[in-house]
Amino acid sequence: SYYSSPLLLCYLYRKGNVIKMTHAVVKLLLDFLWHSLLLSPFPSLSGWGRWRNSEYQQFISILEETRKNHTPSNKDDCLDYDLRVRLYFHLLNVPTNRKLLSKTGVSLLKPEPKLRGAADSVLNSLRTLPCHIVSFLIAHSFGRRMLYPGSVFLLQRAMRPMLQQGQARLIEECEGQRNKLVACDGNEIDTMFVDRRRDEGQHGQTLVICCEGNAGFYEVGCMNTPLEGGYSVLGWNHPGFAGSTGVPFPQNEANAMDVVIQFAVHKLGFQLSEIVVYAWSIGGFTASWAVMSYPEIQALVLDASFDDLLPLALKVMPDSWSECCAGVIGQGVEKTNDFFLRYQGPVLLIRRTKDEIITTTGPEDIMSNRGNNLLLKLLQFRYPQVMTDDGVRAIRAWLAASNHVEEAAVYSSYEVDDDWCVSVLQSYKTERDVFFPWSVGEDMTLEGRRQLALFLARKYMRNFDSTHCTPLPYSEFTAPWRL
């Protein structure tokens, strides 16, 4: 009723029933107020009963003491109570990187404005004003909820038992620590940290920060993959998801990611060089922003991610809605992962060969997987001389392979010599030691460019034979390639 009310009002106006509906709404409000007056004594009786209960008074005193003094002993006292209190968390004001802040929060890259004449710009603005208004209303009502169903209350209510069980498992079995972080925009970001630094495993000193998808929660999300490998893991929920407040617009998402990284560095004691950012699906947006803003981060892993939201939105919308859909994407819900192109560190892309979500035609057409675009953009930025037309064609032939056998056949057909490729890249790095983009390949033969292009494609991307929502097994979670 809430989301469809504008359409309902238009329909009733055309039918001439607005006055009747207004009378019905007024009557409903009066009935609601009357029943509220009748029922108001009952909450008061409940409060009086709790005030007289000695066990409840003891519970309140422990809760208030934990709020004032967040010590391990106070947290242990909370464990004597039920699940809701056992998972009690404390608010932490974490310092943010002031050089990244703008009026609305941390800085986001904006598209370059198009150069047009003043008269043409005014006329075009007037012509597109109605579409902009409609796009704004859609983006800030059901559009955002369609993009991020995890922020819808009904879905969270249905998943609440599962989320509570996931939290209990992380705290009781993995000794997880739950905290809330206050972002620079005032949103409270719910986090879970599992510390493995005291374990004997070699991965415990590395922190993996997990960025969930549009309906993912850290309680049941991609945290489990690095946990299986013995990593220290920090999971967080998008603004408006479960214990996090706010709405998941790009600016709020970046603000949340910023405070999570600051928390990892200033409170948990990790260096940026000890942090790996792992993202699934739309979580690639915040992960890409993170490595762009904090280039000292050790590595980036993007699983089942995509380069741009608009093609995926157009896939599920009628053709007549294309212009309006483009306007909605531009009205504050735009998601593009091109931020990571500015990152100089190791990157691993994981492509699901049966992905039904980020393909623009269908899971059977692997060439429509938007993860392919991520790989091509990354290689074209880092190795522009290698990525000539022939190099791109060779990579597209490799990307068209839907299984390991076909991949190996394409790779062998180009007679790729891995040792030669490594020596060429290593020599260039030793002689130049420069940032990307590299000019390696400018004096290379056509055959050499093809070999190098395929070699780099296989190093930067791994295929996982699965659908979009299948949990990634730890065996597929490997460290990104380093030269």
GROMACS .gro file of C-alpha atoms in nm:
model
  483
    1SER     CA    1   0.000   0.000   0.000
    2TYR     CA    2   0.284   0.237   0.089
    3TYR     CA    3   0.475   0.192  -0.237
    4SER     CA    4   0.172   0.173  -0.465
    5SER     CA    5  -0.016   0.468  -0.312
    6PRO     CA    6   0.090   0.719  -0.584
    7LEU     CA    7  -0.047   0.490  -0.855
    8LEU     CA    8  -0.361   0.423  -0.649
    9LEU     CA    9  -0.427   0.795  -0.605
   10CYS     CA   10  -0.398   0.853  -0.981
   11TYR     CA   11  -0.640   0.568  -1.046
   12LEU     CA   12  -0.896   0.695  -0.793
   13TYR     CA   13  -0.865   1.049  -0.926
   14ARG     CA   14  -0.955   0.929  -1.274
   15LYS     CA   15  -1.248   0.735  -1.130
   16GLY     CA   16  -1.365   1.031  -0.922
   17ASN     CA   17  -1.339   0.843  -0.592
   18VAL     CA   18  -1.084   1.064  -0.413
   19ILE     CA   19  -1.345   1.224  -0.183
   20LYS     CA   20  -1.484   0.885  -0.079
   21MET     CA   21  -1.134   0.758  -0.014
   22THR     CA   22  -1.050   1.067   0.196
   23HIS     CA   23  -1.353   1.005   0.419
   24ALA     CA   24  -1.249   0.642   0.457
   25VAL     CA   25  -0.892   0.740   0.558
   26VAL     CA   26  -1.019   0.994   0.815
   27LYS     CA   27  -1.253   0.732   0.964
   28LEU     CA   28  -0.968   0.482   0.978
   29LEU     CA   29  -0.744   0.732   1.160
   30LEU     CA   30  -1.015   0.806   1.414
   31ASP     CA   31  -1.067   0.434   1.476
   32PHE     CA   32  -0.694   0.393   1.520
   33LEU     CA   33  -0.674   0.675   1.776
   34TRP     CA   34  -0.974   0.536   1.970
   35HIS     CA   35  -0.825   0.188   1.991
   36SER     CA   36  -0.486   0.335   2.091
   37LEU     CA   37  -0.649   0.509   2.388
   38LEU     CA   38  -0.818   0.186   2.492
   39LEU     CA   39  -0.497  -0.018   2.468
   40SER     CA   40  -0.257   0.238   2.618
   41PRO     CA   41  -0.281   0.108   2.980
   42PHE     CA   42  -0.145  -0.236   2.887
   43PRO     CA   43   0.214  -0.126   2.795
   44SER     CA   44   0.216   0.073   3.121
   45LEU     CA   45   0.124  -0.242   3.316
   46SER     CA   46   0.403  -0.432   3.139
   47GLY     CA   47   0.657  -0.163   3.230
   48TRP     CA   48   0.540  -0.157   3.592
   49GLY     CA   49   0.579  -0.536   3.609
   50ARG     CA   50   0.937  -0.520   3.481
   51TRP     CA   51   1.022  -0.240   3.723
   52ARG     CA   52   0.905  -0.460   4.014
   53ASN     CA   53   1.096  -0.766   3.891
   54SER     CA   54   1.432  -0.815   4.069
   55GLU     CA   55   1.583  -1.027   3.788
   56TYR     CA   56   1.492  -0.766   3.531
   57GLN     CA   57   1.647  -0.492   3.748
   58GLN     CA   58   1.968  -0.696   3.768
   59PHE     CA   59   1.962  -0.741   3.391
   60ILE     CA   60   1.917  -0.366   3.337
   61SER     CA   61   2.205  -0.283   3.572
   62ILE     CA   62   2.439  -0.519   3.383
   63LEU     CA   63   2.327  -0.374   3.051
   64GLU     CA   64   2.383  -0.015   3.163
   65GLU     CA   65   2.722  -0.100   3.313
   66THR     CA   66   2.828  -0.258   2.985
   67ARG     CA   67   2.722   0.054   2.797
   68LYS     CA   68   2.934   0.274   3.026
   69ASN     CA   69   3.234   0.043   3.058
   70HIS     CA   70   3.278  -0.200   2.769
   71THR     CA   71   3.514  -0.453   2.931
   72PRO     CA   72   3.549  -0.828   2.862
   73SER     CA   73   3.411  -0.908   3.210
   74ASN     CA   74   3.099  -0.702   3.145
   75LYS     CA   75   3.049  -0.875   2.810
   76ASP     CA   76   3.081  -1.212   2.986
   77ASP     CA   77   2.805  -1.109   3.227
   78CYS     CA   78   2.579  -1.050   2.926
   79LEU     CA   79   2.635  -1.410   2.816
   80ASP     CA   80   2.418  -1.528   3.108
   81TYR     CA   81   2.109  -1.385   2.939
   82ASP     CA   82   1.914  -1.479   2.629
   83LEU     CA   83   2.032  -1.452   2.267
   84ARG     CA   84   1.927  -1.091   2.214
   85VAL     CA   85   2.138  -0.974   2.507
   86ARG     CA   86   2.417  -1.224   2.445
   87LEU     CA   87   2.473  -1.050   2.113
   88TYR     CA   88   2.479  -0.705   2.269
   89PHE     CA   89   2.724  -0.468   2.105
   90HIS     CA   90   2.881  -0.136   2.193
   91LEU     CA   91   2.885   0.183   1.985
   92LEU     CA   92   3.231   0.287   1.875
   93ASN     CA   93   3.312   0.628   1.733
   94VAL     CA   94   3.594   0.546   1.496
   95PRO     CA   95   3.808   0.831   1.354
   96THR     CA   96   3.770   0.883   0.981
   97ASN     CA   97   4.026   0.995   0.727
   98ARG     CA   98   3.954   1.366   0.708
   99LYS     CA   99   4.130   1.420   0.378
  100LEU     CA  100   3.869   1.197   0.212
  101LEU     CA  101   3.570   1.379   0.360
  102SER     CA  102   3.332   1.608   0.174
  103LYS     CA  103   3.008   1.766   0.296
  104THR     CA  104   2.820   1.438   0.250
  105GLY     CA  105   3.101   1.209   0.362
  106VAL     CA  106   3.397   1.046   0.190
  107SER     CA  107   3.469   1.148  -0.167
  108LEU     CA  108   3.313   0.965  -0.461
  109LEU     CA  109   3.430   1.003  -0.819
  110LYS     CA  110   3.173   1.185  -1.030
  111PRO     CA  111   3.136   1.151  -1.407
  112GLU     CA  112   3.285   1.428  -1.614
  113PRO     CA  113   3.022   1.687  -1.715
  114LYS     CA  114   2.940   1.702  -2.082
  115LEU     CA  115   3.038   2.023  -2.255
  116ARG     CA  116   2.734   2.182  -2.416
  117GLY     CA  117   2.611   2.527  -2.505
  118ALA     CA  118   2.423   2.713  -2.234
  119ALA     CA  119   2.098   2.742  -2.432
  120ASP     CA  120   2.110   2.378  -2.536
  121SER     CA  121   2.178   2.273  -2.178
  122VAL     CA  122   1.878   2.469  -2.043
  123LEU     CA  123   1.641   2.338  -2.311
  124ASN     CA  124   1.760   1.982  -2.256
  125SER     CA  125   1.715   2.018  -1.879
  126LEU     CA  126   1.359   2.140  -1.924
  127ARG     CA  127   1.281   1.862  -2.168
  128THR     CA  128   1.412   1.591  -1.936
  129LEU     CA  129   1.283   1.745  -1.610
  130PRO     CA  130   0.968   1.525  -1.588
  131CYS     CA  131   1.177   1.212  -1.644
  132HIS     CA  132   1.424   1.324  -1.378
  133ILE     CA  133   1.144   1.381  -1.128
  134VAL     CA  134   0.992   1.039  -1.195
  135SER     CA  135   1.336   0.877  -1.180
  136PHE     CA  136   1.410   1.044  -0.846
  137LEU     CA  137   1.081   0.926  -0.696
  138ILE     CA  138   1.135   0.571  -0.820
  139ALA     CA  139   1.498   0.561  -0.704
  140HIS     CA  140   1.409   0.678  -0.354
  141SER     CA  141   1.104   0.454  -0.311
  142PHE     CA  142   1.075   0.103  -0.455
  143GLY     CA  143   1.378   0.135  -0.688
  144ARG     CA  144   1.630   0.124  -0.407
  145ARG     CA  145   1.443  -0.163  -0.242
  146MET     CA  146   1.439  -0.362  -0.566
  147LEU     CA  147   1.814  -0.313  -0.600
  148TYR     CA  148   1.879  -0.392  -0.232
  149PRO     CA  149   1.609  -0.636  -0.118
  150GLY     CA  150   1.814  -0.701   0.194
  151SER     CA  151   1.706  -0.357   0.323
  152VAL     CA  152   1.335  -0.451   0.310
  153PHE     CA  153   1.191  -0.507   0.657
  154LEU     CA  154   0.974  -0.803   0.557
  155LEU     CA  155   1.274  -0.995   0.420
  156GLN     CA  156   1.476  -0.919   0.732
  157ARG     CA  157   1.183  -1.029   0.949
  158ALA     CA  158   1.158  -1.359   0.761
  159MET     CA  159   1.534  -1.419   0.790
  160ARG     CA  160   1.563  -1.312   1.153
  161PRO     CA  161   1.587  -1.665   1.302
  162MET     CA  162   1.856  -1.756   1.048
  163LEU     CA  163   2.049  -1.435   1.118
  164GLN     CA  164   2.031  -1.491   1.494
  165GLN     CA  165   2.160  -1.844   1.454
  166GLY     CA  166   2.442  -1.718   1.232
  167GLN     CA  167   2.539  -1.456   1.490
  168ALA     CA  168   2.532  -1.713   1.770
  169ARG     CA  169   2.756  -1.949   1.571
  170LEU     CA  170   3.009  -1.675   1.493
  171ILE     CA  171   3.024  -1.567   1.860
  172GLU     CA  172   3.013  -1.906   2.031
  173GLU     CA  173   3.211  -2.123   1.787
  174CYS     CA  174   3.444  -1.865   1.629
  175GLU     CA  175   3.473  -1.627   1.928
  176GLY     CA  176   3.349  -1.342   1.714
  177GLN     CA  177   3.332  -0.986   1.846
  178ARG     CA  178   3.031  -0.780   1.741
  179ASN     CA  179   3.063  -0.401   1.729
  180LYS     CA  180   2.873  -0.109   1.585
  181LEU     CA  181   3.069   0.161   1.406
  182VAL     CA  182   2.942   0.515   1.362
  183ALA     CA  183   3.012   0.636   1.008
  184CYS     CA  184   3.074   1.001   0.926
  185ASP     CA  185   2.711   1.035   0.806
  186GLY     CA  186   2.577   0.911   1.140
  187ASN     CA  187   2.478   0.563   1.021
  188GLU     CA  188   2.554   0.277   1.260
  189ILE     CA  189   2.731  -0.009   1.081
  190ASP     CA  190   2.693  -0.355   1.233
  191THR     CA  191   3.015  -0.559   1.218
  192MET     CA  192   3.152  -0.896   1.325
  193PHE     CA  193   3.524  -0.960   1.380
  194VAL     CA  194   3.687  -1.301   1.418
  195ASP     CA  195   4.049  -1.278   1.538
  196ARG     CA  196   4.281  -1.561   1.433
  197ARG     CA  197   4.612  -1.388   1.507
  198ARG     CA  198   4.679  -1.611   1.806
  199ASP     CA  199   4.631  -1.930   1.605
  200GLU     CA  200   4.926  -2.120   1.462
  201GLY     CA  201   4.805  -2.095   1.101
  202GLN     CA  202   4.994  -1.876   0.856
  203HIS     CA  203   4.681  -1.683   0.747
  204GLY     CA  204   4.576  -1.548   1.086
  205GLN     CA  205   4.788  -1.232   1.053
  206THR     CA  206   4.593  -1.134   0.741
  207LEU     CA  207   4.254  -0.965   0.780
  208VAL     CA  208   3.990  -1.032   0.515
  209ILE     CA  209   3.721  -0.763   0.501
  210CYS     CA  210   3.407  -0.910   0.343
  211CYS     CA  211   3.160  -0.702   0.138
  212GLU     CA  212   2.824  -0.873   0.093
  213GLY     CA  213   2.578  -0.874  -0.197
  214ASN     CA  214   2.246  -0.689  -0.227
  215ALA     CA  215   2.060  -0.950  -0.019
  216GLY     CA  216   2.356  -1.077   0.181
  217PHE     CA  217   2.426  -1.046   0.553
  218TYR     CA  218   2.752  -1.118   0.730
  219GLU     CA  219   2.567  -1.362   0.959
  220VAL     CA  220   2.510  -1.604   0.671
  221GLY     CA  221   2.724  -1.453   0.394
  222CYS     CA  222   3.069  -1.478   0.244
  223MET     CA  223   3.255  -1.456   0.579
  224ASN     CA  224   3.252  -1.834   0.595
  225THR     CA  225   3.487  -1.874   0.298
  226PRO     CA  226   3.796  -1.702   0.448
  227LEU     CA  227   3.708  -1.838   0.793
  228GLU     CA  228   3.760  -2.190   0.656
  229GLY     CA  229   4.113  -2.089   0.557
  230GLY     CA  230   4.209  -1.963   0.903
  231TYR     CA  231   4.208  -1.593   0.814
  232SER     CA  232   4.111  -1.317   1.053
  233VAL     CA  233   3.781  -1.189   0.913
  234LEU     CA  234   3.580  -0.868   0.948
  235GLY     CA  235   3.224  -0.875   0.813
  236TRP     CA  236   2.981  -0.583   0.798
  237ASN     CA  237   2.624  -0.519   0.690
  238HIS     CA  238   2.516  -0.257   0.436
  239PRO     CA  239   2.336   0.052   0.573
  240GLY     CA  240   1.976  -0.051   0.640
  241PHE     CA  241   2.061  -0.423   0.661
  242ALA     CA  242   1.980  -0.605   0.989
  243GLY     CA  243   2.169  -0.421   1.266
  244SER     CA  244   2.296  -0.139   1.042
  245THR     CA  245   2.101   0.185   1.008
  246GLY     CA  246   2.050   0.412   0.708
  247VAL     CA  247   1.991   0.341   0.340
  248PRO     CA  248   2.235   0.177   0.095
  249PHE     CA  249   2.292   0.461  -0.151
  250PRO     CA  250   2.645   0.488  -0.299
  251GLN     CA  251   2.755   0.771  -0.071
  252ASN     CA  252   2.634   0.589   0.241
  253GLU     CA  253   2.798   0.269   0.119
  254ALA     CA  254   3.134   0.442   0.075
  255ASN     CA  255   3.099   0.608   0.417
  256ALA     CA  256   3.033   0.268   0.572
  257MET     CA  257   3.331   0.108   0.399
  258ASP     CA  258   3.554   0.392   0.516
  259VAL     CA  259   3.465   0.351   0.883
  260VAL     CA  260   3.512  -0.029   0.857
  261ILE     CA  261   3.868   0.018   0.726
  262GLN     CA  262   3.944   0.283   0.989
  263PHE     CA  263   3.814   0.046   1.257
  264ALA     CA  264   4.039  -0.235   1.128
  265VAL     CA  265   4.345  -0.008   1.139
  266HIS     CA  266   4.289   0.208   1.449
  267LYS     CA  267   4.101  -0.033   1.678
  268LEU     CA  268   4.192  -0.383   1.565
  269GLY     CA  269   4.557  -0.299   1.498
  270PHE     CA  270   4.599  -0.425   1.141
  271GLN     CA  271   4.820  -0.249   0.888
  272LEU     CA  272   4.669  -0.171   0.548
  273SER     CA  273   4.930  -0.404   0.395
  274GLU     CA  274   4.779  -0.687   0.604
  275ILE     CA  275   4.423  -0.637   0.473
  276VAL     CA  276   4.261  -0.824   0.183
  277VAL     CA  277   3.922  -0.699   0.059
  278TYR     CA  278   3.690  -0.977  -0.058
  279ALA     CA  279   3.359  -0.888  -0.223
  280TRP     CA  280   3.070  -1.084  -0.367
  281SER     CA  281   2.832  -0.950  -0.634
  282ILE     CA  282   2.733  -0.586  -0.577
  283GLY     CA  283   2.974  -0.572  -0.285
  284GLY     CA  284   3.237  -0.510  -0.552
  285PHE     CA  285   3.134  -0.143  -0.548
  286THR     CA  286   3.248  -0.077  -0.192
  287ALA     CA  287   3.549  -0.307  -0.235
  288SER     CA  288   3.661  -0.116  -0.545
  289TRP     CA  289   3.615   0.215  -0.366
  290ALA     CA  290   3.821   0.083  -0.074
  291VAL     CA  291   4.128  -0.017  -0.277
  292MET     CA  292   4.111   0.307  -0.474
  293SER     CA  293   4.100   0.515  -0.155
  294TYR     CA  294   4.349   0.300   0.037
  295PRO     CA  295   4.602   0.183  -0.224
  296GLU     CA  296   4.826   0.024   0.041
  297ILE     CA  297   4.570  -0.258   0.086
  298GLN     CA  298   4.732  -0.596   0.020
  299ALA     CA  299   4.494  -0.742  -0.240
  300LEU     CA  300   4.142  -0.738  -0.388
  301VAL     CA  301   3.922  -1.041  -0.466
  302LEU     CA  302   3.598  -0.984  -0.662
  303ASP     CA  303   3.364  -1.283  -0.675
  304ALA     CA  304   3.068  -1.287  -0.919
  305SER     CA  305   3.095  -0.913  -0.957
  306PHE     CA  306   3.014  -0.686  -1.253
  307ASP     CA  307   3.134  -0.364  -1.412
  308ASP     CA  308   2.811  -0.161  -1.438
  309LEU     CA  309   2.457  -0.189  -1.305
  310LEU     CA  310   2.271  -0.032  -1.597
  311PRO     CA  311   2.299  -0.325  -1.845
  312LEU     CA  312   2.172  -0.563  -1.576
  313ALA     CA  313   1.881  -0.334  -1.493
  314LEU     CA  314   1.785  -0.299  -1.859
  315LYS     CA  315   1.779  -0.680  -1.887
  316VAL     CA  316   1.478  -0.710  -1.654
  317MET     CA  317   1.292  -0.399  -1.769
  318PRO     CA  318   1.071  -0.349  -2.078
  319ASP     CA  319   1.234  -0.167  -2.369
  320SER     CA  320   0.994   0.124  -2.325
  321TRP     CA  321   1.137   0.179  -1.975
  322SER     CA  322   1.500   0.206  -2.089
  323GLU     CA  323   1.527   0.585  -2.066
  324CYS     CA  324   1.352   0.597  -1.729
  325CYS     CA  325   1.568   0.310  -1.604
  326ALA     CA  326   1.884   0.497  -1.703
  327GLY     CA  327   1.754   0.798  -1.512
  328VAL     CA  328   1.688   0.589  -1.202
  329ILE     CA  329   2.041   0.448  -1.213
  330GLY     CA  330   2.173   0.802  -1.230
  331GLN     CA  331   1.958   0.922  -0.939
  332GLY     CA  332   2.174   0.793  -0.659
  333VAL     CA  333   2.174   0.416  -0.706
  334GLU     CA  334   2.445   0.392  -0.970
  335LYS     CA  335   2.687   0.108  -0.909
  336THR     CA  336   3.005   0.081  -1.114
  337ASN     CA  337   3.320  -0.100  -1.011
  338ASP     CA  338   3.564   0.100  -1.225
  339PHE     CA  339   3.715   0.246  -0.908
  340PHE     CA  340   3.947  -0.055  -0.880
  341LEU     CA  341   4.127   0.040  -1.203
  342ARG     CA  342   4.316   0.300  -0.999
  343TYR     CA  343   4.446   0.030  -0.767
  344GLN     CA  344   4.802  -0.088  -0.830
  345GLY     CA  345   4.796  -0.404  -0.619
  346PRO     CA  346   4.709  -0.769  -0.692
  347VAL     CA  347   4.355  -0.840  -0.816
  348LEU     CA  348   4.170  -1.170  -0.857
  349LEU     CA  349   3.839  -1.195  -1.046
  350ILE     CA  350   3.622  -1.504  -0.989
  351ARG     CA  351   3.367  -1.570  -1.264
  352ARG     CA  352   3.073  -1.806  -1.212
  353THR     CA  353   3.032  -2.004  -1.534
  354LYS     CA  354   2.660  -2.065  -1.468
  355ASP     CA  355   2.581  -1.719  -1.334
  356GLU     CA  356   2.215  -1.631  -1.390
  357ILE     CA  357   2.224  -1.286  -1.228
  358ILE     CA  358   2.504  -1.086  -1.393
  359THR     CA  359   2.453  -1.222  -1.745
  360THR     CA  360   2.256  -0.994  -1.975
  361THR     CA  361   2.098  -1.275  -2.181
  362GLY     CA  362   2.106  -1.595  -1.976
  363PRO     CA  363   2.340  -1.828  -1.784
  364GLU     CA  364   2.396  -2.039  -2.095
  365ASP     CA  365   2.557  -1.740  -2.271
  366ILE     CA  366   2.880  -1.702  -2.078
  367MET     CA  367   2.997  -1.420  -2.305
  368SER     CA  368   2.718  -1.199  -2.167
  369ASN     CA  369   2.864  -1.230  -1.815
  370ARG     CA  370   2.954  -0.876  -1.703
  371GLY     CA  371   3.256  -1.015  -1.520
  372ASN     CA  372   3.418  -1.042  -1.864
  373ASN     CA  373   3.405  -0.664  -1.889
  374LEU     CA  374   3.585  -0.629  -1.557
  375LEU     CA  375   3.873  -0.841  -1.686
  376LEU     CA  376   3.899  -0.660  -2.020
  377LYS     CA  377   3.888  -0.316  -1.857
  378LEU     CA  378   4.154  -0.414  -1.604
  379LEU     CA  379   4.393  -0.556  -1.865
  380GLN     CA  380   4.334  -0.270  -2.109
  381PHE     CA  381   4.422  -0.023  -1.835
  382ARG     CA  382   4.727  -0.207  -1.701
  383TYR     CA  383   4.869  -0.345  -2.028
  384PRO     CA  384   4.742  -0.125  -2.314
  385GLN     CA  385   5.016  -0.232  -2.560
  386VAL     CA  386   4.934  -0.599  -2.507
  387MET     CA  387   4.559  -0.547  -2.540
  388THR     CA  388   4.550  -0.473  -2.911
  389ASP     CA  389   4.265  -0.605  -3.126
  390ASP     CA  390   4.439  -0.941  -3.162
  391GLY     CA  391   4.503  -0.965  -2.790
  392VAL     CA  392   4.139  -0.887  -2.713
  393ARG     CA  393   4.021  -1.148  -2.965
  394ALA     CA  394   4.244  -1.412  -2.805
  395ILE     CA  395   4.106  -1.330  -2.458
  396ARG     CA  396   3.747  -1.339  -2.586
  397ALA     CA  397   3.810  -1.686  -2.727
  398TRP     CA  398   3.936  -1.793  -2.384
  399LEU     CA  399   3.641  -1.628  -2.206
  400ALA     CA  400   3.397  -1.816  -2.433
  401ALA     CA  401   3.519  -2.146  -2.286
  402SER     CA  402   3.261  -2.275  -2.038
  403ASN     CA  403   3.475  -2.542  -1.870
  404HIS     CA  404   3.837  -2.623  -1.789
  405VAL     CA  405   3.880  -2.855  -2.085
  406GLU     CA  406   3.777  -2.586  -2.333
  407GLU     CA  407   3.996  -2.333  -2.155
  408ALA     CA  408   4.298  -2.559  -2.182
  409ALA     CA  409   4.225  -2.621  -2.552
  410VAL     CA  410   4.218  -2.247  -2.629
  411TYR     CA  411   4.530  -2.190  -2.422
  412SER     CA  412   4.725  -2.464  -2.598
  413SER     CA  413   4.605  -2.355  -2.943
  414TYR     CA  414   4.792  -2.025  -2.897
  415GLU     CA  415   5.099  -2.217  -2.770
  416VAL     CA  416   5.137  -1.997  -2.464
  417ASP     CA  417   5.478  -2.031  -2.296
  418ASP     CA  418   5.424  -1.941  -1.930
  419ASP     CA  419   5.796  -1.922  -1.849
  420TRP     CA  420   5.860  -1.682  -2.136
  421CYS     CA  421   5.568  -1.459  -2.029
  422VAL     CA  422   5.693  -1.442  -1.671
  423SER     CA  423   6.047  -1.356  -1.784
  424VAL     CA  424   5.920  -1.076  -2.012
  425LEU     CA  425   5.708  -0.921  -1.737
  426GLN     CA  426   5.979  -0.965  -1.474
  427SER     CA  427   6.240  -0.800  -1.695
  428TYR     CA  428   6.012  -0.505  -1.762
  429LYS     CA  429   5.937  -0.463  -1.392
  430THR     CA  430   6.304  -0.483  -1.296
  431GLU     CA  431   6.415  -0.231  -1.560
  432ARG     CA  432   6.130   0.019  -1.524
  433ASP     CA  433   5.968  -0.044  -1.181
  434VAL     CA  434   5.683   0.189  -1.272
  435PHE     CA  435   5.315   0.209  -1.187
  436PHE     CA  436   5.043   0.085  -1.418
  437PRO     CA  437   4.977   0.128  -1.705
  438TRP     CA  438   5.282  -0.053  -1.843
  439SER     CA  439   5.416  -0.016  -2.196
  440VAL     CA  440   5.530  -0.378  -2.211
  441GLY     CA  441   5.449  -0.532  -2.550
  442GLU     CA  442   5.501  -0.222  -2.764
  443ASP     CA  443   5.796  -0.382  -2.950
  444MET     CA  444   5.656  -0.734  -2.939
  445THR     CA  445   5.543  -0.956  -3.224
  446LEU     CA  446   5.175  -1.030  -3.283
  447GLU     CA  447   5.219  -1.385  -3.156
  448GLY     CA  448   5.396  -1.260  -2.843
  449ARG     CA  449   5.114  -1.018  -2.762
  450ARG     CA  450   4.856  -1.295  -2.795
  451GLN     CA  451   5.052  -1.524  -2.564
  452LEU     CA  452   5.101  -1.251  -2.308
  453ALA     CA  453   4.733  -1.150  -2.323
  454LEU     CA  454   4.613  -1.505  -2.256
  455PHE     CA  455   4.871  -1.555  -1.983
  456LEU     CA  456   4.756  -1.240  -1.803
  457ALA     CA  457   4.387  -1.328  -1.846
  458ARG     CA  458   4.437  -1.665  -1.676
  459LYS     CA  459   4.635  -1.505  -1.394
  460TYR     CA  460   4.376  -1.236  -1.321
  461MET     CA  461   4.060  -1.447  -1.355
  462ARG     CA  462   3.954  -1.786  -1.223
  463ASN     CA  463   3.641  -1.972  -1.330
  464PHE     CA  464   3.412  -2.139  -1.077
  465ASP     CA  465   3.161  -2.384  -1.220
  466SER     CA  466   2.855  -2.270  -1.028
  467THR     CA  467   2.559  -2.032  -1.013
  468HIS     CA  468   2.560  -1.682  -0.867
  469CYS     CA  469   2.443  -1.757  -0.511
  470THR     CA  470   2.639  -2.076  -0.439
  471PRO     CA  471   2.877  -2.020  -0.145
  472LEU     CA  472   3.236  -2.006  -0.262
  473PRO     CA  473   3.438  -2.299  -0.122
  474TYR     CA  474   3.770  -2.212   0.035
  475SER     CA  475   3.953  -2.414  -0.231
  476GLU     CA  476   3.853  -2.144  -0.482
  477PHE     CA  477   3.961  -1.858  -0.253
  478THR     CA  478   4.325  -1.823  -0.355
  479ALA     CA  479   4.564  -1.533  -0.317
  480PRO     CA  480   4.575  -1.305  -0.623
  481TRP     CA  481   4.870  -1.348  -0.856
  482ARG     CA  482   5.184  -1.148  -0.787
  483LEU     CA  483   5.467  -1.108  -1.033
   0.00000   0.00000   0.00000
